[in-house]
């Protein structure tokens, strides 16, 4: 909890920290897919590629992932609202929110439908032409994942900058409040 200018307790700092952590987890997820998972899978044969991506799609749909995937958006939105009157911070938080909202939108509009199409292709052992299935999926999914990785990393950087500025603002505010208010 932090103190605002009136000495009232507020959760703005905690929400900003939580948004930054959630965003870091998501940016890291997209990043590791871009620089390790997909390049490694690119070395696989078509059936293995399809099977592994179907398995990833299955296991990533879990509460822990959704907590950070959706939480990053919700927490960034709450933080943007809470910090709307902090002139030095609001631009950074709003920029983060917009960048991640775009990444979220691309995920919902592009990557998830591609995942669904891949799963709908059926059992990789029974797919007549796994190369065609892979060809429809791989290039667009990889390209849009890179876009998500860049946007979520930008969002993380913006939230980190807001966090630094928030810390400086909180320190300055604390230094100017009567000691009885700070220790309350």
Short mmCIF file of C-alpha atoms in Angstrom, two decimals:
data_model
loop_
_atom_site.label_atom_id
_atom_site.label_comp_id
_atom_site.label_asym_id
_atom_site.label_seq_id
_atom_site.Cartn_x
_atom_site.Cartn_y
_atom_site.Cartn_z
CA UNK A 1 0.00 0.00 0.00
CA UNK A 2 1.08 3.53 -0.68
CA UNK A 3 -0.15 6.90 0.48
CA UNK A 4 -1.69 9.43 -1.85
CA UNK A 5 -1.38 13.20 -1.37
CA UNK A 6 -4.23 13.17 1.17
CA UNK A 7 -2.50 10.48 3.22
CA UNK A 8 -5.10 7.82 2.26
CA UNK A 9 -3.88 4.34 1.51
CA UNK A 10 -4.10 3.22 -2.11
CA UNK A 11 -3.27 0.06 -4.02
CA UNK A 12 -1.99 1.82 -7.15
CA UNK A 13 1.61 0.80 -6.59
CA UNK A 14 0.72 -2.83 -5.91
CA UNK A 15 -1.47 -3.04 -9.01
CA UNK A 16 1.29 -1.49 -11.13
CA UNK A 17 3.78 -4.07 -9.80
CA UNK A 18 1.34 -6.92 -10.47
CA UNK A 19 0.65 -5.63 -14.00
CA UNK A 20 4.39 -5.43 -14.66
CA UNK A 21 5.00 -8.98 -13.41
CA UNK A 22 2.09 -10.40 -15.43
CA UNK A 23 3.28 -8.54 -18.51
CA UNK A 24 6.80 -9.87 -18.01
CA UNK A 25 5.48 -13.42 -17.87
CA UNK A 26 3.51 -12.98 -21.08
CA UNK A 27 6.30 -11.16 -22.92
CA UNK A 28 8.64 -13.96 -21.87
CA UNK A 29 6.22 -16.60 -23.11
CA UNK A 30 5.90 -15.03 -26.56
CA UNK A 31 9.65 -14.38 -26.65
CA UNK A 32 10.62 -17.98 -25.85
CA UNK A 33 8.26 -19.21 -28.57
CA UNK A 34 9.86 -16.78 -31.04
CA UNK A 35 13.48 -17.56 -30.28
CA UNK A 36 13.46 -21.21 -29.15
CA UNK A 37 10.25 -23.24 -29.42
CA UNK A 38 9.30 -22.45 -33.01
CA UNK A 39 12.86 -22.58 -34.41
CA UNK A 40 13.32 -25.97 -32.72
CA UNK A 41 10.03 -27.24 -34.10
CA UNK A 42 10.98 -25.98 -37.57
CA UNK A 43 13.61 -28.76 -37.56
CA UNK A 44 10.92 -31.43 -37.04
CA UNK A 45 9.10 -33.42 -39.67
CA UNK A 46 5.55 -32.39 -40.50
CA UNK A 47 3.70 -34.93 -38.35
CA UNK A 48 5.86 -34.20 -35.30
CA UNK A 49 5.41 -30.47 -35.83
CA UNK A 50 1.61 -30.76 -35.99
CA UNK A 51 1.47 -33.14 -33.02
CA UNK A 52 3.67 -30.96 -30.78
CA UNK A 53 1.78 -27.77 -31.62
CA UNK A 54 -1.52 -29.53 -30.92
CA UNK A 55 -0.10 -30.68 -27.58
CA UNK A 56 1.12 -27.17 -26.76
CA UNK A 57 -2.31 -25.76 -27.59
CA UNK A 58 -3.86 -28.30 -25.25
CA UNK A 59 -1.57 -27.78 -22.25
CA UNK A 60 -1.25 -23.99 -22.46
CA UNK A 61 -4.98 -23.65 -21.84
CA UNK A 62 -4.67 -23.73 -18.06
CA UNK A 63 -5.49 -21.39 -15.17
CA UNK A 64 -1.87 -20.37 -14.57
CA UNK A 65 -1.38 -19.22 -18.16
CA UNK A 66 -4.78 -17.51 -18.32
CA UNK A 67 -4.07 -15.71 -15.06
CA UNK A 68 -1.12 -13.92 -16.64
CA UNK A 69 -2.52 -13.69 -20.20
CA UNK A 70 -5.79 -12.07 -19.14
CA UNK A 71 -4.40 -10.65 -15.91
CA UNK A 72 -1.81 -8.54 -17.74
CA UNK A 73 -4.60 -6.84 -19.69
CA UNK A 74 -6.91 -6.36 -16.70
CA UNK A 75 -4.16 -5.19 -14.34
CA UNK A 76 -2.74 -2.77 -16.92
CA UNK A 77 -6.26 -1.38 -17.41
CA UNK A 78 -6.83 -0.99 -13.68
CA UNK A 79 -3.41 0.61 -13.29
CA UNK A 80 -4.14 3.04 -16.15
CA UNK A 81 -7.36 4.03 -14.41
CA UNK A 82 -5.75 4.36 -10.97
CA UNK A 83 -2.85 6.44 -12.28
CA UNK A 84 -4.85 8.64 -14.65
CA UNK A 85 -4.18 11.75 -12.56
CA UNK A 86 -0.41 11.15 -12.38
CA UNK A 87 0.75 13.19 -15.34
CA UNK A 88 4.27 11.71 -15.41
CA UNK A 89 2.98 8.11 -15.30
CA UNK A 90 -0.26 7.90 -17.21
CA UNK A 91 1.27 8.06 -20.69
CA UNK A 92 3.54 5.12 -19.94
CA UNK A 93 0.75 3.00 -18.49
CA UNK A 94 -1.67 3.86 -21.28
CA UNK A 95 1.00 3.07 -23.89
CA UNK A 96 1.53 -0.30 -22.20
CA UNK A 97 -2.20 -0.95 -22.17
CA UNK A 98 -2.58 -0.12 -25.86
CA UNK A 99 0.46 -2.20 -26.88
CA UNK A 100 -0.71 -5.23 -24.94
CA UNK A 101 -4.33 -4.79 -26.02
CA UNK A 102 -3.09 -5.08 -29.62
CA UNK A 103 -1.05 -8.20 -28.75
CA UNK A 104 -4.10 -9.66 -27.01
CA UNK A 105 -6.29 -8.81 -30.01
CA UNK A 106 -3.85 -10.43 -32.47
CA UNK A 107 -3.75 -13.52 -30.27
CA UNK A 108 -7.54 -13.80 -30.23
CA UNK A 109 -8.03 -12.90 -33.90
CA UNK A 110 -5.08 -14.72 -35.50
CA UNK A 111 -3.09 -17.13 -33.34
CA UNK A 112 -5.99 -18.82 -31.56
CA UNK A 113 -7.94 -19.45 -34.80
CA UNK A 114 -4.77 -20.90 -36.34
CA UNK A 115 -4.40 -23.15 -33.28
CA UNK A 116 -8.02 -24.22 -33.61
CA UNK A 117 -7.57 -25.05 -37.30
CA UNK A 118 -4.50 -27.11 -36.45
CA UNK A 119 -6.37 -29.06 -33.77
CA UNK A 120 -9.33 -29.53 -36.13
CA UNK A 121 -6.99 -31.16 -38.66
CA UNK A 122 -7.20 -34.22 -36.40
CA UNK A 123 -4.79 -36.89 -35.26
CA UNK A 124 -1.42 -36.23 -36.95
CA UNK A 125 -1.00 -39.97 -37.59
CA UNK A 126 -4.19 -39.91 -39.68
CA UNK A 127 -3.69 -36.62 -41.57
CA UNK A 128 -3.31 -37.41 -45.28
CA UNK A 129 -1.09 -34.40 -46.01
CA UNK A 130 0.56 -33.10 -42.83
CA UNK A 131 2.87 -30.86 -44.91
CA UNK A 132 -0.17 -28.92 -46.20
CA UNK A 133 -1.58 -28.57 -42.69
CA UNK A 134 1.77 -27.31 -41.43
CA UNK A 135 2.17 -24.92 -44.36
CA UNK A 136 -1.19 -23.28 -43.62
CA UNK A 137 -0.22 -22.83 -39.97
CA UNK A 138 3.50 -22.25 -39.51
CA UNK A 139 4.44 -19.03 -41.31
CA UNK A 140 1.45 -16.91 -40.24
CA UNK A 141 1.56 -18.21 -36.64
CA UNK A 142 5.29 -17.52 -36.31
CA UNK A 143 5.00 -14.05 -37.88
CA UNK A 144 2.11 -12.99 -35.65
CA UNK A 145 3.82 -14.44 -32.59
CA UNK A 146 6.79 -12.17 -33.28
CA UNK A 147 4.38 -9.22 -33.44
CA UNK A 148 2.90 -10.32 -30.08
CA UNK A 149 6.38 -10.68 -28.60
CA UNK A 150 7.41 -7.19 -29.72
CA UNK A 151 4.17 -5.56 -28.54
CA UNK A 152 4.18 -7.26 -25.15
CA UNK A 153 7.87 -6.40 -24.68
CA UNK A 154 7.09 -2.77 -25.47
CA UNK A 155 4.24 -2.96 -22.93
CA UNK A 156 6.61 -4.43 -20.35
CA UNK A 157 9.14 -1.65 -20.95
CA UNK A 158 6.43 1.00 -20.58
CA UNK A 159 5.17 -0.53 -17.33
CA UNK A 160 8.72 -0.80 -16.00
CA UNK A 161 9.29 2.88 -16.78
CA UNK A 162 5.99 3.76 -15.05
CA UNK A 163 7.07 1.70 -12.05
CA UNK A 164 10.35 3.62 -11.77
CA UNK A 165 8.51 6.95 -12.04
CA UNK A 166 5.90 5.78 -9.53
CA UNK A 167 8.66 4.92 -7.06
CA UNK A 168 10.20 8.36 -7.48
CA UNK A 169 6.80 10.02 -7.07
CA UNK A 170 5.98 7.97 -3.98
CA UNK A 171 9.36 8.82 -2.45
CA UNK A 172 8.89 12.51 -3.10
CA UNK A 173 5.34 12.43 -1.72
CA UNK A 174 6.51 10.55 1.37
CA UNK A 175 9.30 13.07 1.90
CA UNK A 176 6.77 15.93 1.90
CA UNK A 177 4.08 14.39 4.11
CA UNK A 178 4.09 14.86 7.89
CA UNK A 179 5.80 11.92 9.60
CA UNK A 180 2.55 10.94 11.37
CA UNK A 181 0.85 10.40 7.99
CA UNK A 182 3.74 8.36 6.54
CA UNK A 183 3.90 6.01 9.53
CA UNK A 184 0.11 5.50 9.70
#
